Structures are given as structure tokens and as C-alpha cells.
Amino acid sequence: MQRHPRGGGVTAVLEQGVRLLAPRHYTPSAAVQGVEAAKTWPPFDARAMAFVVALSSAILKDPGFRTAPEMIAFAYQMRRRPVFELSERLRPSGVQGLLRGRGLAVHFAPSNVDTIFLYSLLLSLLSGNANIVRLSGKVSASVDRVVELLADLLDSPDHAAMRDRIVLLRYDHDDAITKRLCQKANMRVIWGGDGAVQAIRRAPLNTLAHDIVFPDRWSMAVFDAAFYLERADRDDVAKAFANDVYWFGQMACSSPRIIAWRGDDARVREAEADFYRRLHEGARRFADELAPIDMVNKRVFEDVAAVDHAAHVTSDVDGLVSVSHVAVADILSPEVHCGAGAFLVCRVDGLDALAPLFQRKLQTIVSLGISAEDWTDVLASGVAGIDRIVAPGQALNFASVWDGMDLLREFTRETSMAL
């Protein structure tokens, strides 16, 4: 199955610095040149759909993923029916329009939410593109196992057509390799912090290529105190919110860092006392995933909030839930955060008081007791941020519309016909 590189002058940089993870039995340069030569497919080609569904099935059958709910959630979203529903949603805008893949997509995966590359990879694959994915060097059992499953599927004769459509690799930060991978890209997908995005963007693209970036973002929660106190399922609400926060150590862009309570002082105090107690119970199952350095960083974060912003800081005895009460105007930059269950908390009478927080980098709001009409009014007021508004427990649920972009549309191009 060994492929021979199709050009000697471009191979050295790949052979010297790249570790090829999938497909197996190829050299890095041969694998890369294979996907570079691949033609675009129509969106939701039967071969691509079969591959995605097979990966979903393999994950759901793998006992090693039973303790990785983010992988189970991904696998459920990539079953046959959800994939078919995605295909039904993607339609050309014109009666005689035709959708096609853009060509070669090069993906740069993040390190903080290490499995999210699967979504952009598979949505791009379903859109008709060939794909190269540069994975983070961060050690992750989930990523290593899913890479094995992907490589196994690519080895199968049933999915031989996919070997020129998926390449997974790793390399240390190297501008020469990044430049080489981007040379023939029609689309580049960059996950990571602002610095990583800027560094990768230094590698030139051809003038017709398309960049999709997922840079630093942050998220918050907005709860109505009276609504919360009337709920009979407050344990379920707190457990769902713990999932939003503690998976990935609160470092996912969509994990809330701020909690804003709407209501009068008395009701908010009552709601907070009840909620943080229940949240602590929900967070206990994540305790083993928090390292001692997380607790040190959280203590430093609390001290800065108290000294520089007159925050009133409270923390439970084992430090799982840390709350720093501040005025909206004094909230620390939400981009600078320690994670691990630290919250900046404020009380407001109405949503208009939160306007200073609705910045462009605000991605997700976890909302409880705030009506769709109220949020529509906020969005219509011209705020710069807010790409998602979800219920507790849904902050980490990836969707094909992400960061305000319809990714199926971003991953395809439309040819219009007026005949």
C-alpha cells in the first residue's frame, strides 16, 4: 500500500518533521500529496456518509469511551439519521444552484478541547472536501483511541476511497511545515488561541482560499433567581451546569466563566446559596481531574479579584466552586481566566445592565428563566457578541452552526446557474 511521492523537491520538510497517524503504511509526503490531488465530491456523497456513520458506530461500541461523554455525544450526532437530517438541511440558494466541496481543507486542532477536530473534519468531509488535520501534541487517551479507530476504518477495503480524503498528523510547531501544508489548501480551519491563529495565518494561502478561524472566545451564564427557586429539578439544573463547566477544566470557549443573576438582592442571595451547594455536588465527580496547580491558580485568581476589584470571594472547603462577587463594571477581563470552577458573579435588575459584557468575543450564554423574547430584544439592540444561547447542560454540544457560522455553507461553494 506504499505510495510513492509525486515530486521530490517538496517531500523533505514533511519527511523530517511529521509523524503520520493515519492512514497507515504511507510516508507523510505521499499521504499529503494524495489528498492534495483528490477531487472534490458533491456534499453528502454516499461514501463519505458511510464512513462517518461507521466511525460513529465504532465509537459507540468501544467500551473505552463509556467514561468520555463528549465522545458519546459526538457519536450520537454522527449516526445515520442525524447525518441524513444534515444533508436535508443543505440546499443551494438558487433553483438551479449546485453545491460542491471547496477542495482541500487543512485543519489545525486545538489543545484545550482536543476532540473537537472531529466535528470540523467530518463536516468538511461530508461537504465534499479532502482533509489534512494537524493534531495537538498534547497527550489525550480519547484522541489517541479515536485516531486508531479512524486508521482502522481507512485500512478497511470498504472505505478505501477515503484514504485520499483524510490525513491525520502531528508535528512540533514548525513554520516550514505549516507553510508546506497550506500551499495547496483551498480552505484552512484554525482552532486555538489568538496567538496560535495569528502564527498559522502567517503561512500564505492562495488568493482564492478561504480561512475559517475559531480563536479565543469566552462564555457566561444568565439565570433568573425567582425562576430558579421555583424549579423542582434544581439538582438536575446544577448537575447539567457542572457538565458545562468542568468538562475540559472550564477551559472550553463555551464553558461559562461568569454567572449573572437577575433579581432583587434577597431572591438572588437565596438562589445562589441553593445553587452553589447543588453545583458542588455535581462537581465532585470531576474532582480527580483537577490538579494541585489548578487550585493554586484559582487561589491567585481569587486574590487578584479581591485586591484589584474589591470582589467578595467565597469558596467551598475543597475549592471545587469558587465565587467572586463583583459589580458588572468591575468584572475582570473574561479572557484571562484560570478555569477549574472559578466564577465571576454579578447581580442585575435587568439584562440591559449586562450590555458591557456582550462583547464580540462572548460566544455562548447558558440561560435559565430568560425568555426568547428578552434575548431577541437584547440581540436587536445591536450588541456585538453572543453566537449561542442554550439551556444548562448544552454549552458543550457542538452543532453545524458554530461561532455564528453555518459550517456546511462555509465548507462548500455554490455555482449559480441562470439559464
mmCIF file of N, CA, C and O in Angstrom, residues 190-278:
data_model
loop_
_atom_site.group_PDB
_atom_site.id
_atom_site.type_symbol
_atom_site.label_atom_id
_atom_site.label_comp_id
_atom_site.label_asym_id
_atom_site.label_seq_id
_atom_site.Cartn_x
_atom_site.Cartn_y
_atom_site.Cartn_z
ATOM 1 N N ILE A 190 -8.745 26.883 11.576
ATOM 2 C CA ILE A 190 -7.798 27.080 12.678
ATOM 3 C C ILE A 190 -8.552 27.174 13.990
ATOM 4 O O ILE A 190 -9.359 28.080 14.204
ATOM 5 N N TRP A 191 -8.283 26.228 14.878
ATOM 6 C CA TRP A 191 -8.795 26.263 16.243
ATOM 7 C C TRP A 191 -7.646 26.659 17.165
ATOM 8 O O TRP A 191 -6.549 26.130 17.053
ATOM 9 N N GLY A 192 -7.902 27.544 18.107
ATOM 10 C CA GLY A 192 -6.841 27.856 19.060
ATOM 11 C C GLY A 192 -6.919 29.276 19.575
ATOM 12 O O GLY A 192 -7.820 30.036 19.224
ATOM 13 N N GLY A 193 -5.970 29.639 20.397
ATOM 14 C CA GLY A 193 -5.908 30.987 20.932
ATOM 15 C C GLY A 193 -5.544 31.992 19.859
ATOM 16 O O GLY A 193 -5.113 31.643 18.749
ATOM 17 N N ASP A 194 -5.719 33.265 20.193
ATOM 18 C CA ASP A 194 -5.426 34.325 19.219
ATOM 19 C C ASP A 194 -3.997 34.242 18.708
ATOM 20 O O ASP A 194 -3.731 34.447 17.519
ATOM 21 N N GLY A 195 -3.063 33.927 19.602
ATOM 22 C CA GLY A 195 -1.665 33.832 19.192
ATOM 23 C C GLY A 195 -1.440 32.714 18.190
ATOM 24 O O GLY A 195 -0.711 32.875 17.202
ATOM 25 N N ALA A 196 -2.077 31.547 18.441
ATOM 26 C CA ALA A 196 -1.937 30.421 17.517
ATOM 27 C C ALA A 196 -2.547 30.752 16.161
ATOM 28 O O ALA A 196 -1.983 30.422 15.105
ATOM 29 N N VAL A 197 -3.706 31.417 16.188
ATOM 30 C CA VAL A 197 -4.350 31.799 14.929
ATOM 31 C C VAL A 197 -3.446 32.728 14.133
ATOM 32 O O VAL A 197 -3.241 32.558 12.921
ATOM 33 N N GLN A 198 -2.878 33.733 14.799
ATOM 34 C CA GLN A 198 -2.016 34.678 14.105
ATOM 35 C C GLN A 198 -0.763 34.008 13.552
ATOM 36 O O GLN A 198 -0.312 34.313 12.443
ATOM 37 N N ALA A 199 -0.212 33.062 14.326
ATOM 38 C CA ALA A 199 1.003 32.381 13.867
ATOM 39 C C ALA A 199 0.725 31.547 12.626
ATOM 40 O O ALA A 199 1.513 31.560 11.661
ATOM 41 N N ILE A 200 -0.380 30.815 12.617
ATOM 42 C CA ILE A 200 -0.702 29.970 11.466
ATOM 43 C C ILE A 200 -1.066 30.828 10.266
ATOM 44 O O ILE A 200 -0.725 30.506 9.116
ATOM 45 N N ARG A 201 -1.729 31.944 10.511
ATOM 46 C CA ARG A 201 -2.117 32.816 9.399
ATOM 47 C C ARG A 201 -0.917 33.451 8.701
ATOM 48 O O ARG A 201 -1.058 33.974 7.591
ATOM 49 N N ARG A 202 0.251 33.401 9.322
ATOM 50 C CA ARG A 202 1.439 33.922 8.645
ATOM 51 C C ARG A 202 1.820 33.061 7.446
ATOM 52 O O ARG A 202 2.506 33.522 6.539
ATOM 53 N N ALA A 203 1.375 31.785 7.468
ATOM 54 C CA ALA A 203 1.631 30.925 6.317
ATOM 55 C C ALA A 203 0.714 31.350 5.181
ATOM 56 O O ALA A 203 -0.505 31.420 5.356
ATOM 57 N N PRO A 204 1.250 31.682 4.011
ATOM 58 C CA PRO A 204 0.420 32.219 2.935
ATOM 59 C C PRO A 204 -0.542 31.181 2.362
ATOM 60 O O PRO A 204 -0.243 29.987 2.315
ATOM 61 N N LEU A 205 -1.708 31.669 1.942
ATOM 62 C CA LEU A 205 -2.682 30.874 1.201
ATOM 63 C C LEU A 205 -2.807 31.464 -0.195
ATOM 64 O O LEU A 205 -2.530 32.642 -0.415
ATOM 65 N N ASN A 206 -3.276 30.635 -1.136
ATOM 66 C CA ASN A 206 -3.549 31.217 -2.442
ATOM 67 C C ASN A 206 -4.718 32.190 -2.310
ATOM 68 O O ASN A 206 -5.522 32.106 -1.381
ATOM 69 N N THR A 207 -4.822 33.123 -3.234
ATOM 70 C CA THR A 207 -5.753 34.243 -3.088
ATOM 71 C C THR A 207 -7.214 33.820 -3.120
ATOM 72 O O THR A 207 -8.089 34.576 -2.681
ATOM 73 N N LEU A 208 -7.514 32.627 -3.614
ATOM 74 C CA LEU A 208 -8.893 32.153 -3.646
ATOM 75 C C LEU A 208 -9.227 31.263 -2.457
ATOM 76 O O LEU A 208 -10.362 30.788 -2.338
ATOM 77 N N ALA A 209 -8.259 31.026 -1.576
ATOM 78 C CA ALA A 209 -8.500 30.146 -0.436
ATOM 79 C C ALA A 209 -9.331 30.860 0.629
ATOM 80 O O ALA A 209 -9.437 32.091 0.658
ATOM 81 N N HIS A 210 -9.877 30.068 1.528
ATOM 82 C CA HIS A 210 -10.871 30.534 2.498
ATOM 83 C C HIS A 210 -10.404 30.159 3.897
ATOM 84 O O HIS A 210 -10.098 28.984 4.153
ATOM 85 N N ASP A 211 -10.307 31.129 4.799
ATOM 86 C CA ASP A 211 -9.931 30.886 6.193
ATOM 87 C C ASP A 211 -11.173 30.824 7.070
ATOM 88 O O ASP A 211 -12.049 31.696 6.991
ATOM 89 N N ILE A 212 -11.246 29.810 7.921
ATOM 90 C CA ILE A 212 -12.254 29.739 8.974
ATOM 91 C C ILE A 212 -11.499 29.654 10.291
ATOM 92 O O ILE A 212 -10.697 28.731 10.490
ATOM 93 N N VAL A 213 -11.704 30.602 11.185
ATOM 94 C CA VAL A 213 -10.937 30.627 12.431
ATOM 95 C C VAL A 213 -11.863 30.556 13.639
ATOM 96 O O VAL A 213 -12.956 31.121 13.647
ATOM 97 N N PHE A 214 -11.405 29.824 14.626
ATOM 98 C CA PHE A 214 -12.088 29.717 15.910
ATOM 99 C C PHE A 214 -11.103 30.156 16.988
ATOM 100 O O PHE A 214 -10.463 29.328 17.636
ATOM 101 N N PRO A 215 -10.951 31.468 17.187
ATOM 102 C CA PRO A 215 -9.941 31.991 18.113
ATOM 103 C C PRO A 215 -10.474 32.012 19.547
ATOM 104 O O PRO A 215 -11.497 31.395 19.872
ATOM 105 N N ASP A 216 -9.768 32.757 20.407
ATOM 106 C CA ASP A 216 -10.181 32.865 21.806
ATOM 107 C C ASP A 216 -11.610 33.394 21.904
ATOM 108 O O ASP A 216 -11.949 34.429 21.311
ATOM 109 N N ARG A 217 -12.430 32.703 22.642
ATOM 110 C CA ARG A 217 -13.781 33.149 22.960
ATOM 111 C C ARG A 217 -14.017 32.866 24.438
ATOM 112 O O ARG A 217 -13.269 32.137 25.092
ATOM 113 N N TRP A 218 -15.058 33.411 24.986
ATOM 114 C CA TRP A 218 -15.437 33.111 26.367
ATOM 115 C C TRP A 218 -16.954 33.107 26.455
ATOM 116 O O TRP A 218 -17.648 33.582 25.543
ATOM 117 N N SER A 219 -17.471 32.541 27.546
ATOM 118 C CA SER A 219 -18.912 32.366 27.678
ATOM 119 C C SER A 219 -19.359 32.669 29.095
ATOM 120 O O SER A 219 -18.544 32.753 30.027
ATOM 121 N N MET A 220 -20.666 32.840 29.266
ATOM 122 C CA MET A 220 -21.219 33.187 30.570
ATOM 123 C C MET A 220 -22.587 32.535 30.747
ATOM 124 O O MET A 220 -23.130 31.936 29.808
ATOM 125 N N ALA A 221 -23.120 32.657 31.941
ATOM 126 C CA ALA A 221 -24.469 32.176 32.245
ATOM 127 C C ALA A 221 -25.297 33.338 32.768
ATOM 128 O O ALA A 221 -24.778 34.224 33.447
ATOM 129 N N VAL A 222 -26.582 33.327 32.440
ATOM 130 C CA VAL A 222 -27.519 34.329 32.962
ATOM 131 C C VAL A 222 -28.732 33.574 33.506
ATOM 132 O O VAL A 222 -29.433 32.883 32.760
ATOM 133 N N PHE A 223 -28.947 33.696 34.802
ATOM 134 C CA PHE A 223 -30.022 32.973 35.479
ATOM 135 C C PHE A 223 -30.998 33.964 36.101
ATOM 136 O O PHE A 223 -30.588 34.987 36.668
ATOM 137 N N ASP A 224 -32.271 33.661 36.029
ATOM 138 C CA ASP A 224 -33.290 34.421 36.748
ATOM 139 C C ASP A 224 -33.498 33.755 38.102
ATOM 140 O O ASP A 224 -33.865 32.569 38.182
ATOM 141 N N ALA A 225 -33.262 34.485 39.179
ATOM 142 C CA ALA A 225 -33.274 33.902 40.520
ATOM 143 C C ALA A 225 -34.643 33.353 40.885
ATOM 144 O O ALA A 225 -34.767 32.229 41.402
ATOM 145 N N ALA A 226 -35.703 34.114 40.647
ATOM 146 C CA ALA A 226 -37.041 33.656 41.011
ATOM 147 C C ALA A 226 -37.417 32.399 40.235
ATOM 148 O O ALA A 226 -38.000 31.452 40.789
ATOM 149 N N PHE A 227 -37.080 32.373 38.952
ATOM 150 C CA PHE A 227 -37.386 31.201 38.130
ATOM 151 C C PHE A 227 -36.656 29.972 38.661
ATOM 152 O O PHE A 227 -37.231 28.883 38.760
ATOM 153 N N TYR A 228 -35.383 30.147 39.012
ATOM 154 C CA TYR A 228 -34.610 29.016 39.528
ATOM 155 C C TYR A 228 -35.223 28.472 40.813
ATOM 156 O O TYR A 228 -35.371 27.253 40.983
ATOM 157 N N LEU A 229 -35.598 29.359 41.728
ATOM 158 C CA LEU A 229 -36.110 28.914 43.020
ATOM 159 C C LEU A 229 -37.450 28.203 42.898
ATOM 160 O O LEU A 229 -37.815 27.407 43.778
ATOM 161 N N GLU A 230 -38.165 28.454 41.822
ATOM 162 C CA GLU A 230 -39.448 27.785 41.623
ATOM 163 C C GLU A 230 -39.302 26.401 41.005
ATOM 164 O O GLU A 230 -40.276 25.644 40.942
ATOM 165 N N ARG A 231 -38.099 26.062 40.550
ATOM 166 C CA ARG A 231 -37.887 24.780 39.884
ATOM 167 C C ARG A 231 -37.874 23.648 40.902
ATOM 168 O O ARG A 231 -37.249 23.742 41.959
ATOM 169 N N ALA A 232 -38.505 22.535 40.550
ATOM 170 C CA ALA A 232 -38.456 21.346 41.394
ATOM 171 C C ALA A 232 -37.232 20.491 41.079
ATOM 172 O O ALA A 232 -36.860 19.621 41.875
ATOM 173 N N ASP A 233 -36.618 20.739 39.917
ATOM 174 C CA ASP A 233 -35.498 19.914 39.457
ATOM 175 C C ASP A 233 -34.167 20.643 39.601
ATOM 176 O O ASP A 233 -33.298 20.558 38.722
ATOM 177 N N ARG A 234 -33.960 21.324 40.719
ATOM 178 C CA ARG A 234 -32.756 22.125 40.872
ATOM 179 C C ARG A 234 -31.486 21.283 40.901
ATOM 180 O O ARG A 234 -30.432 21.728 40.454
ATOM 181 N N ASP A 235 -31.576 20.052 41.399
ATOM 182 C CA ASP A 235 -30.405 19.164 41.343
ATOM 183 C C ASP A 235 -30.013 18.880 39.901
ATOM 184 O O ASP A 235 -28.820 18.871 39.558
ATOM 185 N N ASP A 236 -30.998 18.658 39.053
ATOM 186 C CA ASP A 236 -30.721 18.365 37.648
ATOM 187 C C ASP A 236 -30.111 19.587 36.950
ATOM 188 O O ASP A 236 -29.204 19.452 36.119
ATOM 189 N N VAL A 237 -30.625 20.777 37.290
ATOM 190 C CA VAL A 237 -30.080 22.003 36.698
ATOM 191 C C VAL A 237 -28.607 22.160 37.078
ATOM 192 O O VAL A 237 -27.752 22.439 36.225
ATOM 193 N N ALA A 238 -28.297 21.962 38.348
ATOM 194 C CA ALA A 238 -26.919 22.123 38.811
ATOM 195 C C ALA A 238 -25.999 21.067 38.211
ATOM 196 O O ALA A 238 -24.852 21.362 37.825
ATOM 197 N N LYS A 239 -26.476 19.834 38.103
ATOM 198 C CA LYS A 239 -25.660 18.774 37.512
ATOM 199 C C LYS A 239 -25.389 19.066 36.043
ATOM 200 O O LYS A 239 -24.268 18.884 35.551
ATOM 201 N N ALA A 240 -26.400 19.541 35.335
ATOM 202 C CA ALA A 240 -26.218 19.889 33.919
ATOM 203 C C ALA A 240 -25.208 21.023 33.770
ATOM 204 O O ALA A 240 -24.351 21.000 32.876
ATOM 205 N N PHE A 241 -25.293 22.007 34.646
ATOM 206 C CA PHE A 241 -24.361 23.132 34.579
ATOM 207 C C PHE A 241 -22.940 22.684 34.921
ATOM 208 O O PHE A 241 -21.966 23.184 34.340
ATOM 209 N N ALA A 242 -22.809 21.735 35.833
ATOM 210 C CA ALA A 242 -21.477 21.191 36.141
ATOM 211 C C ALA A 242 -20.855 20.566 34.902
ATOM 212 O O ALA A 242 -19.644 20.698 34.661
ATOM 213 N N ASN A 243 -21.665 19.888 34.103
ATOM 214 C CA ASN A 243 -21.142 19.331 32.854
ATOM 215 C C ASN A 243 -20.657 20.439 31.920
ATOM 216 O O ASN A 243 -19.637 20.306 31.241
ATOM 217 N N ASP A 244 -21.401 21.543 31.880
ATOM 218 C CA ASP A 244 -20.990 22.681 31.049
ATOM 219 C C ASP A 244 -19.636 23.228 31.463
ATOM 220 O O ASP A 244 -18.855 23.689 30.630
ATOM 221 N N VAL A 245 -19.372 23.196 32.752
ATOM 222 C CA VAL A 245 -18.214 23.889 33.312
ATOM 223 C C VAL A 245 -16.985 22.995 33.430
ATOM 224 O O VAL A 245 -15.881 23.378 33.012
ATOM 225 N N TYR A 246 -17.143 21.796 34.005
ATOM 226 C CA TYR A 246 -15.981 21.055 34.456
ATOM 227 C C TYR A 246 -15.385 20.123 33.410
ATOM 228 O O TYR A 246 -14.220 19.727 33.542
ATOM 229 N N TRP A 247 -16.155 19.732 32.387
ATOM 230 C CA TRP A 247 -15.507 19.022 31.293
ATOM 231 C C TRP A 247 -14.487 19.966 30.668
ATOM 232 O O TRP A 247 -14.769 21.132 30.426
ATOM 233 N N PHE A 248 -13.307 19.465 30.411
ATOM 234 C CA PHE A 248 -12.198 20.252 29.856
ATOM 235 C C PHE A 248 -11.751 21.340 30.831
ATOM 236 O O PHE A 248 -11.154 22.336 30.418
ATOM 237 N N GLY A 249 -12.032 21.171 32.127
ATOM 238 C CA GLY A 249 -11.493 22.064 33.143
ATOM 239 C C GLY A 249 -11.950 23.509 33.047
ATOM 240 O O GLY A 249 -11.250 24.407 33.472
ATOM 241 N N GLN A 250 -13.142 23.738 32.476
ATOM 242 C CA GLN A 250 -13.702 25.082 32.291
ATOM 243 C C GLN A 250 -12.899 25.893 31.270
ATOM 244 O O GLN A 250 -13.067 27.109 31.187
ATOM 245 N N MET A 251 -12.078 25.250 30.470
ATOM 246 C CA MET A 251 -11.250 25.974 29.517
ATOM 247 C C MET A 251 -11.801 25.937 28.094
ATOM 248 O O MET A 251 -11.195 26.495 27.181
ATOM 249 N N ALA A 252 -12.921 25.255 27.888
ATOM 250 C CA ALA A 252 -13.563 25.321 26.574
ATOM 251 C C ALA A 252 -14.144 26.716 26.375
ATOM 252 O O ALA A 252 -14.593 27.364 27.323
ATOM 253 N N CYS A 253 -14.145 27.180 25.136
ATOM 254 C CA CYS A 253 -14.673 28.515 24.853
ATOM 255 C C CYS A 253 -16.129 28.653 25.278
ATOM 256 O O CYS A 253 -16.574 29.749 25.632
ATOM 257 N N SER A 254 -16.874 27.563 25.235
ATOM 258 C CA SER A 254 -18.302 27.625 25.542
ATOM 259 C C SER A 254 -18.618 27.325 27.005
ATOM 260 O O SER A 254 -19.787 27.290 27.382
ATOM 261 N N SER A 255 -17.607 27.118 27.834
ATOM 262 C CA SER A 255 -17.837 26.892 29.269
ATOM 263 C C SER A 255 -17.975 28.231 29.985
ATOM 264 O O SER A 255 -17.089 29.082 29.882
ATOM 265 N N PRO A 256 -19.068 28.456 30.731
ATOM 266 C CA PRO A 256 -19.284 29.754 31.382
ATOM 267 C C PRO A 256 -18.206 30.090 32.409
ATOM 268 O O PRO A 256 -17.814 29.248 33.216
ATOM 269 N N ARG A 257 -17.761 31.349 32.367
ATOM 270 C CA ARG A 257 -16.814 31.863 33.348
ATOM 271 C C ARG A 257 -17.476 32.891 34.261
ATOM 272 O O ARG A 257 -16.961 33.183 35.329
ATOM 273 N N ILE A 258 -18.566 33.451 33.798
ATOM 274 C CA ILE A 258 -19.310 34.471 34.546
ATOM 275 C C ILE A 258 -20.725 33.942 34.778
ATOM 276 O O ILE A 258 -21.299 33.295 33.908
ATOM 277 N N ILE A 259 -21.263 34.216 35.950
ATOM 278 C CA ILE A 259 -22.674 33.952 36.220
ATOM 279 C C ILE A 259 -23.326 35.275 36.605
ATOM 280 O O ILE A 259 -22.894 35.936 37.555
ATOM 281 N N ALA A 260 -24.348 35.653 35.863
ATOM 282 C CA ALA A 260 -25.127 36.844 36.184
ATOM 283 C C ALA A 260 -26.507 36.398 36.663
ATOM 284 O O ALA A 260 -27.169 35.589 36.002
ATOM 285 N N TRP A 261 -26.912 36.904 37.809
ATOM 286 C CA TRP A 261 -28.225 36.587 38.376
ATOM 287 C C TRP A 261 -29.146 37.791 38.201
ATOM 288 O O TRP A 261 -28.790 38.910 38.577
ATOM 289 N N ARG A 262 -30.322 37.559 37.655
ATOM 290 C CA ARG A 262 -31.322 38.618 37.534
ATOM 291 C C ARG A 262 -32.323 38.479 38.677
ATOM 292 O O ARG A 262 -32.875 37.402 38.906
ATOM 293 N N GLY A 263 -32.547 39.589 39.413
ATOM 294 C CA GLY A 263 -33.497 39.565 40.515
ATOM 295 C C GLY A 263 -33.091 40.515 41.616
ATOM 296 O O GLY A 263 -32.019 41.125 41.585
ATOM 297 N N ASP A 264 -33.955 40.623 42.624
ATOM 298 C CA ASP A 264 -33.625 41.509 43.741
ATOM 299 C C ASP A 264 -32.620 40.832 44.661
ATOM 300 O O ASP A 264 -32.371 39.624 44.574
ATOM 301 N N ASP A 265 -32.051 41.619 45.566
ATOM 302 C CA ASP A 265 -30.957 41.120 46.412
ATOM 303 C C ASP A 265 -31.348 39.865 47.187
ATOM 304 O O ASP A 265 -30.599 38.878 47.215
ATOM 305 N N ALA A 266 -32.514 39.892 47.809
ATOM 306 C CA ALA A 266 -32.915 38.783 48.667
ATOM 307 C C ALA A 266 -33.079 37.491 47.869
ATOM 308 O O ALA A 266 -32.597 36.427 48.267
ATOM 309 N N ARG A 267 -33.765 37.580 46.728
ATOM 310 C CA ARG A 267 -34.000 36.382 45.922
ATOM 311 C C ARG A 267 -32.698 35.851 45.336
ATOM 312 O O ARG A 267 -32.494 34.630 45.254
ATOM 313 N N VAL A 268 -31.814 36.744 44.936
ATOM 314 C CA VAL A 268 -30.541 36.297 44.370
ATOM 315 C C VAL A 268 -29.698 35.618 45.442
ATOM 316 O O VAL A 268 -29.094 34.560 45.192
ATOM 317 N N ARG A 269 -29.653 36.172 46.625
ATOM 318 C CA ARG A 269 -28.869 35.531 47.695
ATOM 319 C C ARG A 269 -29.406 34.142 47.993
ATOM 320 O O ARG A 269 -28.640 33.190 48.190
ATOM 321 N N GLU A 270 -30.722 34.020 48.038
ATOM 322 C CA GLU A 270 -31.336 32.715 48.302
ATOM 323 C C GLU A 270 -31.023 31.728 47.175
ATOM 324 O O GLU A 270 -30.675 30.568 47.423
ATOM 325 N N ALA A 271 -31.131 32.199 45.936
ATOM 326 C CA ALA A 271 -30.872 31.320 44.794
ATOM 327 C C ALA A 271 -29.409 30.895 44.757
ATOM 328 O O ALA A 271 -29.091 29.721 44.500
ATOM 329 N N GLU A 272 -28.501 31.830 45.015
ATOM 330 C CA GLU A 272 -27.081 31.496 44.977
ATOM 331 C C GLU A 272 -26.726 30.458 46.029
ATOM 332 O O GLU A 272 -26.006 29.488 45.745
ATOM 333 N N ALA A 273 -27.201 30.652 47.248
ATOM 334 C CA ALA A 273 -26.876 29.714 48.321
ATOM 335 C C ALA A 273 -27.323 28.299 47.955
ATOM 336 O O ALA A 273 -26.604 27.322 48.186
ATOM 337 N N ASP A 274 -28.485 28.201 47.373
ATOM 338 C CA ASP A 274 -29.015 26.893 46.992
ATOM 339 C C ASP A 274 -28.244 26.317 45.798
ATOM 340 O O ASP A 274 -27.855 25.137 45.792
ATOM 341 N N PHE A 275 -27.999 27.157 44.803
ATOM 342 C CA PHE A 275 -27.396 26.671 43.560
ATOM 343 C C PHE A 275 -25.962 26.221 43.762
ATOM 344 O O PHE A 275 -25.573 25.147 43.277
ATOM 345 N N TYR A 276 -25.132 26.984 44.470
ATOM 346 C CA TYR A 276 -23.726 26.620 44.611
ATOM 347 C C TYR A 276 -23.567 25.348 45.427
ATOM 348 O O TYR A 276 -22.649 24.553 45.187
ATOM 349 N N ARG A 277 -24.455 25.148 46.391
ATOM 350 C CA ARG A 277 -24.413 23.887 47.159
ATOM 351 C C ARG A 277 -24.678 22.701 46.223
ATOM 352 O O ARG A 277 -23.966 21.686 46.272
ATOM 353 N N ARG A 278 -25.687 22.833 45.387
ATOM 354 C CA ARG A 278 -26.004 21.740 44.464
ATOM 355 C C ARG A 278 -24.931 21.599 43.382
ATOM 356 O O ARG A 278 -24.616 20.483 42.951
#
